[in-house]
Tab-separated table of C-alpha atoms in Angstrom:
chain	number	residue	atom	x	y	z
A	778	UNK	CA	5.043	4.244	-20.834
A	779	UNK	CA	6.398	7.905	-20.144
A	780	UNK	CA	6.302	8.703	-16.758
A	781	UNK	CA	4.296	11.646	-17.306
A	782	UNK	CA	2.601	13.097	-14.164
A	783	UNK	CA	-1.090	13.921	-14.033
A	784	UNK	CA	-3.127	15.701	-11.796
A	785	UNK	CA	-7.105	14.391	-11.193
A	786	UNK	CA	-9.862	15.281	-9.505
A	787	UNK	CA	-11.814	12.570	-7.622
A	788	UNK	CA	-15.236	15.017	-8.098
A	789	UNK	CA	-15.145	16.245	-11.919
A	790	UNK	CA	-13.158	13.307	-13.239
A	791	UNK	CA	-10.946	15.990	-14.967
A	792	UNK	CA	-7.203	14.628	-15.735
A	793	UNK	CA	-4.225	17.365	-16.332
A	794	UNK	CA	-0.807	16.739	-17.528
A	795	UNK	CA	1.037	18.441	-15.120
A	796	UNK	CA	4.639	17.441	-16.341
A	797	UNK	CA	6.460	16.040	-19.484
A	798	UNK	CA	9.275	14.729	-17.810
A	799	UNK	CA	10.382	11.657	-19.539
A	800	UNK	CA	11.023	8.354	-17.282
A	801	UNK	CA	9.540	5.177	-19.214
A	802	UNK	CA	8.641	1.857	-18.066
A	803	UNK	CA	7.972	2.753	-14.837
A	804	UNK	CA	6.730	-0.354	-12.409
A	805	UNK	CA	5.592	1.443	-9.170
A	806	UNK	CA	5.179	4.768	-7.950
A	807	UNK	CA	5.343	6.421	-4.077
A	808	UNK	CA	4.111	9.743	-3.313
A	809	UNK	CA	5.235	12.416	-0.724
A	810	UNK	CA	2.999	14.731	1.187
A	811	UNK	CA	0.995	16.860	-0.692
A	812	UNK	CA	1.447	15.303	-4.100
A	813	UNK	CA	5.031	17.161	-4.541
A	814	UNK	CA	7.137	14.343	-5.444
A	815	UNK	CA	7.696	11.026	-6.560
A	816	UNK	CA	9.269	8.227	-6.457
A	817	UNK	CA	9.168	6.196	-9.322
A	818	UNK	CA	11.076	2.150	-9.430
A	819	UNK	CA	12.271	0.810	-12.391
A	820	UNK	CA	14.252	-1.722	-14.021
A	821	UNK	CA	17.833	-1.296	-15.933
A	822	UNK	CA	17.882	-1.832	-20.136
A	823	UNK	CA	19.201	-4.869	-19.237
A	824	UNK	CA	15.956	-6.056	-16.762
A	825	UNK	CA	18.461	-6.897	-14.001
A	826	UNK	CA	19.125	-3.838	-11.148
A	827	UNK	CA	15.967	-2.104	-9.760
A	828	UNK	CA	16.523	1.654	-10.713
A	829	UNK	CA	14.907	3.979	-8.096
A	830	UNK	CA	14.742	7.744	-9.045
A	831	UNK	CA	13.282	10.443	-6.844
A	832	UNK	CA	11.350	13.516	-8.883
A	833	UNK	CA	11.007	17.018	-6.911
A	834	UNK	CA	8.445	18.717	-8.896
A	835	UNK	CA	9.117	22.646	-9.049
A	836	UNK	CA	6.725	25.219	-9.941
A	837	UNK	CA	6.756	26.488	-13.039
A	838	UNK	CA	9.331	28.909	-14.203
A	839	UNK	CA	7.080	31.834	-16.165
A	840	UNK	CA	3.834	33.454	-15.488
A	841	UNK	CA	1.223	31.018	-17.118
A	842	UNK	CA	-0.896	29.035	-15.241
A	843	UNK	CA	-1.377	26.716	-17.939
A	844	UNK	CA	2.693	26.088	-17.928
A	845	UNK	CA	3.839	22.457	-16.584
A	846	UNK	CA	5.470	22.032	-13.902
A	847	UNK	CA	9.327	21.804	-13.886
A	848	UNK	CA	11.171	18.767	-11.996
A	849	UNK	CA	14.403	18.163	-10.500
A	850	UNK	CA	15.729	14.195	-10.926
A	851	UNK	CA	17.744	12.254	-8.470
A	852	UNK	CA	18.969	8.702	-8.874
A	853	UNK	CA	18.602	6.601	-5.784
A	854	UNK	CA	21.103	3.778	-4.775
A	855	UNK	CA	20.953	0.765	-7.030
A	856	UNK	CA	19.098	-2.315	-6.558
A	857	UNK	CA	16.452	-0.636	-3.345
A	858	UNK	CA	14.844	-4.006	-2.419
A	859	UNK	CA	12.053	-2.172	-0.182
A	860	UNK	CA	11.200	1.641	-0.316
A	861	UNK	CA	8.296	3.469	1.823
A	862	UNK	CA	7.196	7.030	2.549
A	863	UNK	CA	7.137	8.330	5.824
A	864	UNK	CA	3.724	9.162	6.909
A	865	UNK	CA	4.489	12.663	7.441
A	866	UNK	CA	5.660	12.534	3.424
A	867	UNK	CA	8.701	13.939	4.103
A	868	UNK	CA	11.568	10.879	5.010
A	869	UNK	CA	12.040	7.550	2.829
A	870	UNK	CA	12.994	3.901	4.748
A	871	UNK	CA	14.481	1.837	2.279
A	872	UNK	CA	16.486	-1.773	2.159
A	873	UNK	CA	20.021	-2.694	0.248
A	874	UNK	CA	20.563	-6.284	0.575
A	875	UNK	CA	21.194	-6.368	5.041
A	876	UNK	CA	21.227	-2.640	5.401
A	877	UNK	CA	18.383	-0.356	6.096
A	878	UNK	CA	18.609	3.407	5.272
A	879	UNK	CA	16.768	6.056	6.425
A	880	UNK	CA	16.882	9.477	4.389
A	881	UNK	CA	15.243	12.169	2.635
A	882	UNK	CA	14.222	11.671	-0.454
A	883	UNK	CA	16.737	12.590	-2.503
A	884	UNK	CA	19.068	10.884	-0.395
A	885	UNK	CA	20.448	13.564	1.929
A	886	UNK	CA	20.664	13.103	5.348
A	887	UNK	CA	20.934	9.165	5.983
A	888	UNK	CA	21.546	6.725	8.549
A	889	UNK	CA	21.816	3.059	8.398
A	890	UNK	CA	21.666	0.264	10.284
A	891	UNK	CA	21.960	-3.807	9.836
A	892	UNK	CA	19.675	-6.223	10.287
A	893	UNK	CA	20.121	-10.128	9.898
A	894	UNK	CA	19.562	-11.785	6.475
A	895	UNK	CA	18.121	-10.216	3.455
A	896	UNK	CA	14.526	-10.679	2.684
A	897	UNK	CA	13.040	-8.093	4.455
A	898	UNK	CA	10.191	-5.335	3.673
A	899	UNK	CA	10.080	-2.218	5.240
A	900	UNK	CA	7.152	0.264	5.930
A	901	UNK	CA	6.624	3.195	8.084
A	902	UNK	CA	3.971	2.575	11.265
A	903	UNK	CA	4.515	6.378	12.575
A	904	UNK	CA	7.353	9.044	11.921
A	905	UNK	CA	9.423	7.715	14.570
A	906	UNK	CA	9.724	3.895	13.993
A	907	UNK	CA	9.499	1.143	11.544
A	908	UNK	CA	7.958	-2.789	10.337
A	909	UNK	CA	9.863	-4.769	9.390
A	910	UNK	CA	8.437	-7.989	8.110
A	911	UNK	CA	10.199	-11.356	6.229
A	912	UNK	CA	8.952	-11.559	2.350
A	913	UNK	CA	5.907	-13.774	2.835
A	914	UNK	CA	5.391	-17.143	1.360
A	915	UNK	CA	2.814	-19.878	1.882
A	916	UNK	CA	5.993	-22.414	2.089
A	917	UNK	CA	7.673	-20.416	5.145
A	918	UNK	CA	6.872	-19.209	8.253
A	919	UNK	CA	7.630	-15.325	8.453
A	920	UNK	CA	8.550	-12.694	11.263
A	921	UNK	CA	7.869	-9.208	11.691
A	922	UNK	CA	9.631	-6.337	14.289
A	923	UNK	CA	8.967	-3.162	14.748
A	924	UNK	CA	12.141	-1.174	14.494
A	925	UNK	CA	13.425	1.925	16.318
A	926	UNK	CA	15.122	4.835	13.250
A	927	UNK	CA	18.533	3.751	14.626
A	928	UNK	CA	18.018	-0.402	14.372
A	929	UNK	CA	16.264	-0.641	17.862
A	930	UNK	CA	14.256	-4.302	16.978
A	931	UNK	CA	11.634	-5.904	18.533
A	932	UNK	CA	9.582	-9.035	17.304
A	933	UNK	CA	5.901	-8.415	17.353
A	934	UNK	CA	4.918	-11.013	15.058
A	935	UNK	CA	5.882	-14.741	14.313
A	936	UNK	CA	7.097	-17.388	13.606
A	937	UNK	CA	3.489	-17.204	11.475
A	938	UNK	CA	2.850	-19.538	8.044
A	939	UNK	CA	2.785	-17.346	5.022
A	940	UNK	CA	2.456	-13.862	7.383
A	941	UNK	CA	1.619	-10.698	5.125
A	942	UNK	CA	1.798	-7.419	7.177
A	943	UNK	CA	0.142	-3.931	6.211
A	944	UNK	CA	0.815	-0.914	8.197
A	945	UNK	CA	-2.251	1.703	7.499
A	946	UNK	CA	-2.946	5.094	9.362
A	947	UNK	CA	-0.506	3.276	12.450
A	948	UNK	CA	-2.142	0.169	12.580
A	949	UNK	CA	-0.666	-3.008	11.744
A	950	UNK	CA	-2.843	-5.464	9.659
A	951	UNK	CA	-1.764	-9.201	9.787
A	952	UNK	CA	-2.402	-12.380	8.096
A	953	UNK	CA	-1.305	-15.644	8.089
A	954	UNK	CA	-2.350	-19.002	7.270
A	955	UNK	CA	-3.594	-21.540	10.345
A	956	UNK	CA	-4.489	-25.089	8.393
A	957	UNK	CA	-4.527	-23.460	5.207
A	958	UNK	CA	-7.458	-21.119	5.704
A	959	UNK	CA	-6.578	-17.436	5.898
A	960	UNK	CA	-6.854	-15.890	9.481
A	961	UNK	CA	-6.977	-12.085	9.714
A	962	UNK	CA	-5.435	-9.529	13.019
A	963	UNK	CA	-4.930	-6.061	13.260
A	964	UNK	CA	-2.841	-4.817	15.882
A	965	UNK	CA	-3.992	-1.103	16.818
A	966	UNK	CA	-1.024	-0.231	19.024
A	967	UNK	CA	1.898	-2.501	19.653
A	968	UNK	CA	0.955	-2.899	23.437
A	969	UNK	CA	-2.364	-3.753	22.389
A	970	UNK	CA	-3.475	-7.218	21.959
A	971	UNK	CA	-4.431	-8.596	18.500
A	972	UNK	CA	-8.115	-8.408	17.316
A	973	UNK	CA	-9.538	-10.412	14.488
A	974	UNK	CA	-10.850	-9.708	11.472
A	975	UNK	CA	-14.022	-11.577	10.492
A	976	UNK	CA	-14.271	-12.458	7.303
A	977	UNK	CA	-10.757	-12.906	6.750
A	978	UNK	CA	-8.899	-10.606	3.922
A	979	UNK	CA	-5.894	-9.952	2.669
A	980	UNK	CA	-4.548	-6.945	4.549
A	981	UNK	CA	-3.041	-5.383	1.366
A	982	UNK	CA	-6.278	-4.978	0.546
A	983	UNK	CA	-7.511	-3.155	3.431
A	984	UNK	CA	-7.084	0.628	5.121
A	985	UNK	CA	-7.548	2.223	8.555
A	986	UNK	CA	-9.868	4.995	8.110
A	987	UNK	CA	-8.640	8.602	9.247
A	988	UNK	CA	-11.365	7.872	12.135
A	989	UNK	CA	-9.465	4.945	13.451
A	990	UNK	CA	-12.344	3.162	14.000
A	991	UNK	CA	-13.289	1.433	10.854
A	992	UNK	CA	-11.020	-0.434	8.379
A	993	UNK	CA	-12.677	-0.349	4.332
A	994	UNK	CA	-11.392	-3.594	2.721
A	995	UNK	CA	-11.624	-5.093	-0.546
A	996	UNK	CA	-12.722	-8.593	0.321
A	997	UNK	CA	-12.048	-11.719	-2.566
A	998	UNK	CA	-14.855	-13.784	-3.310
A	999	UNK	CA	-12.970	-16.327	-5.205
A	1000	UNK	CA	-9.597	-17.100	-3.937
A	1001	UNK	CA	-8.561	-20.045	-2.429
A	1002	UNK	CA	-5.306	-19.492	0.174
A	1003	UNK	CA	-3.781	-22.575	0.209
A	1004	UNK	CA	-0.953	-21.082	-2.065
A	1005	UNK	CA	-1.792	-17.555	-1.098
A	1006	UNK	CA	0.195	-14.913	-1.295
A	1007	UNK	CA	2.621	-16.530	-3.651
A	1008	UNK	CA	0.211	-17.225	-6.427
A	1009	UNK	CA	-1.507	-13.974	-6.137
A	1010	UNK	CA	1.612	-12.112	-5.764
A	1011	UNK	CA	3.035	-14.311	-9.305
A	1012	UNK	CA	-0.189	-13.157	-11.215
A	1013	UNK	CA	-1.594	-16.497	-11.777
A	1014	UNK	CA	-4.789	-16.087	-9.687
A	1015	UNK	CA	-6.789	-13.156	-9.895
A	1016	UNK	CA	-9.465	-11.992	-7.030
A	1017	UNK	CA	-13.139	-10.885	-7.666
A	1018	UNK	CA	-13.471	-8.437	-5.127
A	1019	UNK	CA	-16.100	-6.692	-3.224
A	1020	UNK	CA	-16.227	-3.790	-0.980
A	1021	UNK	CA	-16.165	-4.744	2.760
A	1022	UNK	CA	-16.246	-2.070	5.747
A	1023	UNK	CA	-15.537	-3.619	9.437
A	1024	UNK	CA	-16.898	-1.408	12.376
A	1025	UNK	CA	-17.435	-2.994	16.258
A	1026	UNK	CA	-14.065	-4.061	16.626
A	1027	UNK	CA	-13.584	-5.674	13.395
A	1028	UNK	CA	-15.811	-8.140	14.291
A	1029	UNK	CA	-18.554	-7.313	12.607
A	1030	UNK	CA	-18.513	-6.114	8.545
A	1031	UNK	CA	-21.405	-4.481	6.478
A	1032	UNK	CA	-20.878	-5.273	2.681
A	1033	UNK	CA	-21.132	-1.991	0.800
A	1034	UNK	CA	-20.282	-2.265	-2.215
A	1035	UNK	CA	-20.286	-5.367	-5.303
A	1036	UNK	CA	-18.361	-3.311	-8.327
A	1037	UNK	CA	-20.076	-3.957	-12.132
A	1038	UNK	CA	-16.729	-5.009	-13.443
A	1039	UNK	CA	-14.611	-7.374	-12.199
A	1040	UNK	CA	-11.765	-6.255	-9.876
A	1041	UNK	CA	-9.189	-7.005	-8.131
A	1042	UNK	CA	-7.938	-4.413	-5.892
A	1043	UNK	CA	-4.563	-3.049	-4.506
A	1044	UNK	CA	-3.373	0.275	-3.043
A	1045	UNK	CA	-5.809	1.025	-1.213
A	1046	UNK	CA	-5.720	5.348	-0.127
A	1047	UNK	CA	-8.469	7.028	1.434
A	1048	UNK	CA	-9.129	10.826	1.726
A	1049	UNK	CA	-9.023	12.671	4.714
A	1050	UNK	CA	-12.626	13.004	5.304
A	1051	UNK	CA	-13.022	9.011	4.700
A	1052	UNK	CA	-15.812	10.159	2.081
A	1053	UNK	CA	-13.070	8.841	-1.104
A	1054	UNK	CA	-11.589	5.535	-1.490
A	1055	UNK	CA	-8.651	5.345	-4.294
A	1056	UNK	CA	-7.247	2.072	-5.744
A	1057	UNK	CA	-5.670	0.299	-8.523
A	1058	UNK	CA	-7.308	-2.819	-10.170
A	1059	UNK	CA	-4.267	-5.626	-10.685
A	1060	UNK	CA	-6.458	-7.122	-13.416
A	1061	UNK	CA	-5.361	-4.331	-16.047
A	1062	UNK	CA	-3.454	-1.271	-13.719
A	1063	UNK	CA	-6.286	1.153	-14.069
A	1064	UNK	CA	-7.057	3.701	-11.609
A	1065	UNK	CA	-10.713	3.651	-9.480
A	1066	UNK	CA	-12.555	5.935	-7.361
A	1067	UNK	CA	-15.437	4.519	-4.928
A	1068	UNK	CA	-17.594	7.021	-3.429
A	1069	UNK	CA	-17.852	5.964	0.402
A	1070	UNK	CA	-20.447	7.951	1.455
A	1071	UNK	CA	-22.774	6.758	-1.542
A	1072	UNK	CA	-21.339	3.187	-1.562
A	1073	UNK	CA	-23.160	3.307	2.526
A	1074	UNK	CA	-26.345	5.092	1.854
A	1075	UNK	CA	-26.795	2.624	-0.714
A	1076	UNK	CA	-26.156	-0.218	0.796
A	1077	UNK	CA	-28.195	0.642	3.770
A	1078	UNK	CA	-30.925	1.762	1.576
A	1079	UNK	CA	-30.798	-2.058	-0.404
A	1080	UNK	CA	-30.370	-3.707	2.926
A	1081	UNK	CA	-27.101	-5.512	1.934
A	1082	UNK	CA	-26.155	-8.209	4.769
A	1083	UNK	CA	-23.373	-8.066	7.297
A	1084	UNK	CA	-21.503	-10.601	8.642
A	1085	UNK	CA	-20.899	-12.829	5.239
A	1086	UNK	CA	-20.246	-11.874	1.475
């Protein structure tokens, strides 16, 4: 509703207003490294251009600690299809129509480069290159490339019904539909072959720990994919999600965690120690914290099967 900016701590639970900036109706939000800026996507009065507005936050001007924070507020291009940070936290990737830009994030310092068509998302896999991946849809097949900063393609994935990519700590997660059941990949490396993911998830729901060699996932329990991702995506079906960690490859899954409430998970971040998972439930937009550590103990300790949820 305001665009206000909070700071909270995963251990005391303590929330801060940390700015008073004014940006309503704000629809998503990317961070930069170290929490010092934001980029927040909106729409026009009208509800027809995508606004995108990049805030700097400055410290604060006098001697209080208790001051907020000052920012500094620049508009972004018009009608940014696709937007993502840099892993570093530092550079933006975004889409206009056929063009992609690369920048900082206020916009200094671009380069662009075509690509064909115009339904493309864009995410970072390391500092130095870029996915691009077709909007997905059950009723089309989709493609994805991994591009070079100056437009350097080449096709890693496709032509795959309904493909969904996710890029997470350089990995590429990867599903698609093969006679209507969901099939789930991650590709560690590009030179690398595919490995599956058993049980299959959607890979939005799902991150690459800092260790590289487990992937936490928020698994749905009462989804059918037949029309997946284009009725999940439209709002009209809603997941009941548990907590799902893969280790040995992927292939095998220890179930770690069934939340009290019902949720349905997205935005998936993890800490650098791997001991913090952060997420968003789609059901209402609120903001969760699951204890990893705790959420394993436990489920060790209650002897909670692997393999099946």
């Amino acid at each position: 509703g305001t665009g206000h900016i909070y700071d909270a701590s995963v251990d005391s639970y303590e929330v801060t207003k940390i700015t008073n900036t004014t940006l309503p109706k704000i629809y998503g939000a990317l961070w930069l490294a170290e929490g010092e800026g934001v980029i927040y996507r909106q729409l026009d009065e009208a509800g027809l251009n995508i606004i995108t507005t990049y805030v700097e936050l400055l410290e604060p001007t006098g001697t209080s600690t208790d001051m907020l924070r000052e920012t500094a507020v620049t508009y972004l291009p018009e009608n940014i299809s696709s937007i993502s940070v840099s892993p570093s936290g530092t550079r933006i990737a975004y889409i206009q129509g056929s063009s992609v830009t690369v920048s900082n994030p206020d916009g200094s310092g671009s380069s662009s480069f075509s690509v064909p068509g115009t339904q493309w998302l864009v995410d970072w896999q390391n500092d130095t290159s870029l996915v691009l991946t077709t909007k997905p849809t059950y009723l089309s097949t989709g493609i994805s490339y991994v591009s070079t900063l100056t437009g350097g393609l080449r096709k890693i994935l496709g032509p795959l019904q309904g493909l969904v990519t996710e890029v997470s700590n350089g990995s590429i997660l990867y599903s698609h539909l093969s006679n209507n059941f969901l099939v789930s990949f991650v590709h560690q490396g590009i030179t690398t072959d595919a490995l599956p993911i058993t049980p299959s998830v959607i890979p939005e729901k799902c991150v690459v720990l800092n260790n590289e060699e487990n992937i936490l996932c928020a698994a749905s329990r009462n989804i059918t994919h037949t029309s997946y991702p284009d009725d999940w995506y439209k709002g009209e079906v809603s997941s009941d999600d548990v907590f799902i960690m893969y280790t040995n490859q992927y292939s095998s899954s220890n179930l770690i965690n069934i939340p009290q409430e019902s949720v349905d998970a997205l935005s998936l971040e993890v800490n650098t120690s791997d001991n913090q998972l952060v997420f968003t439930n789609k059901k209402d937009l609120t903001l969760w914290v699951l204890n990893i550590e705790e959420a394993l103990a436990s489920s060790n300790e209650n002897g909670q099967g692997s393999g099946s949820f």
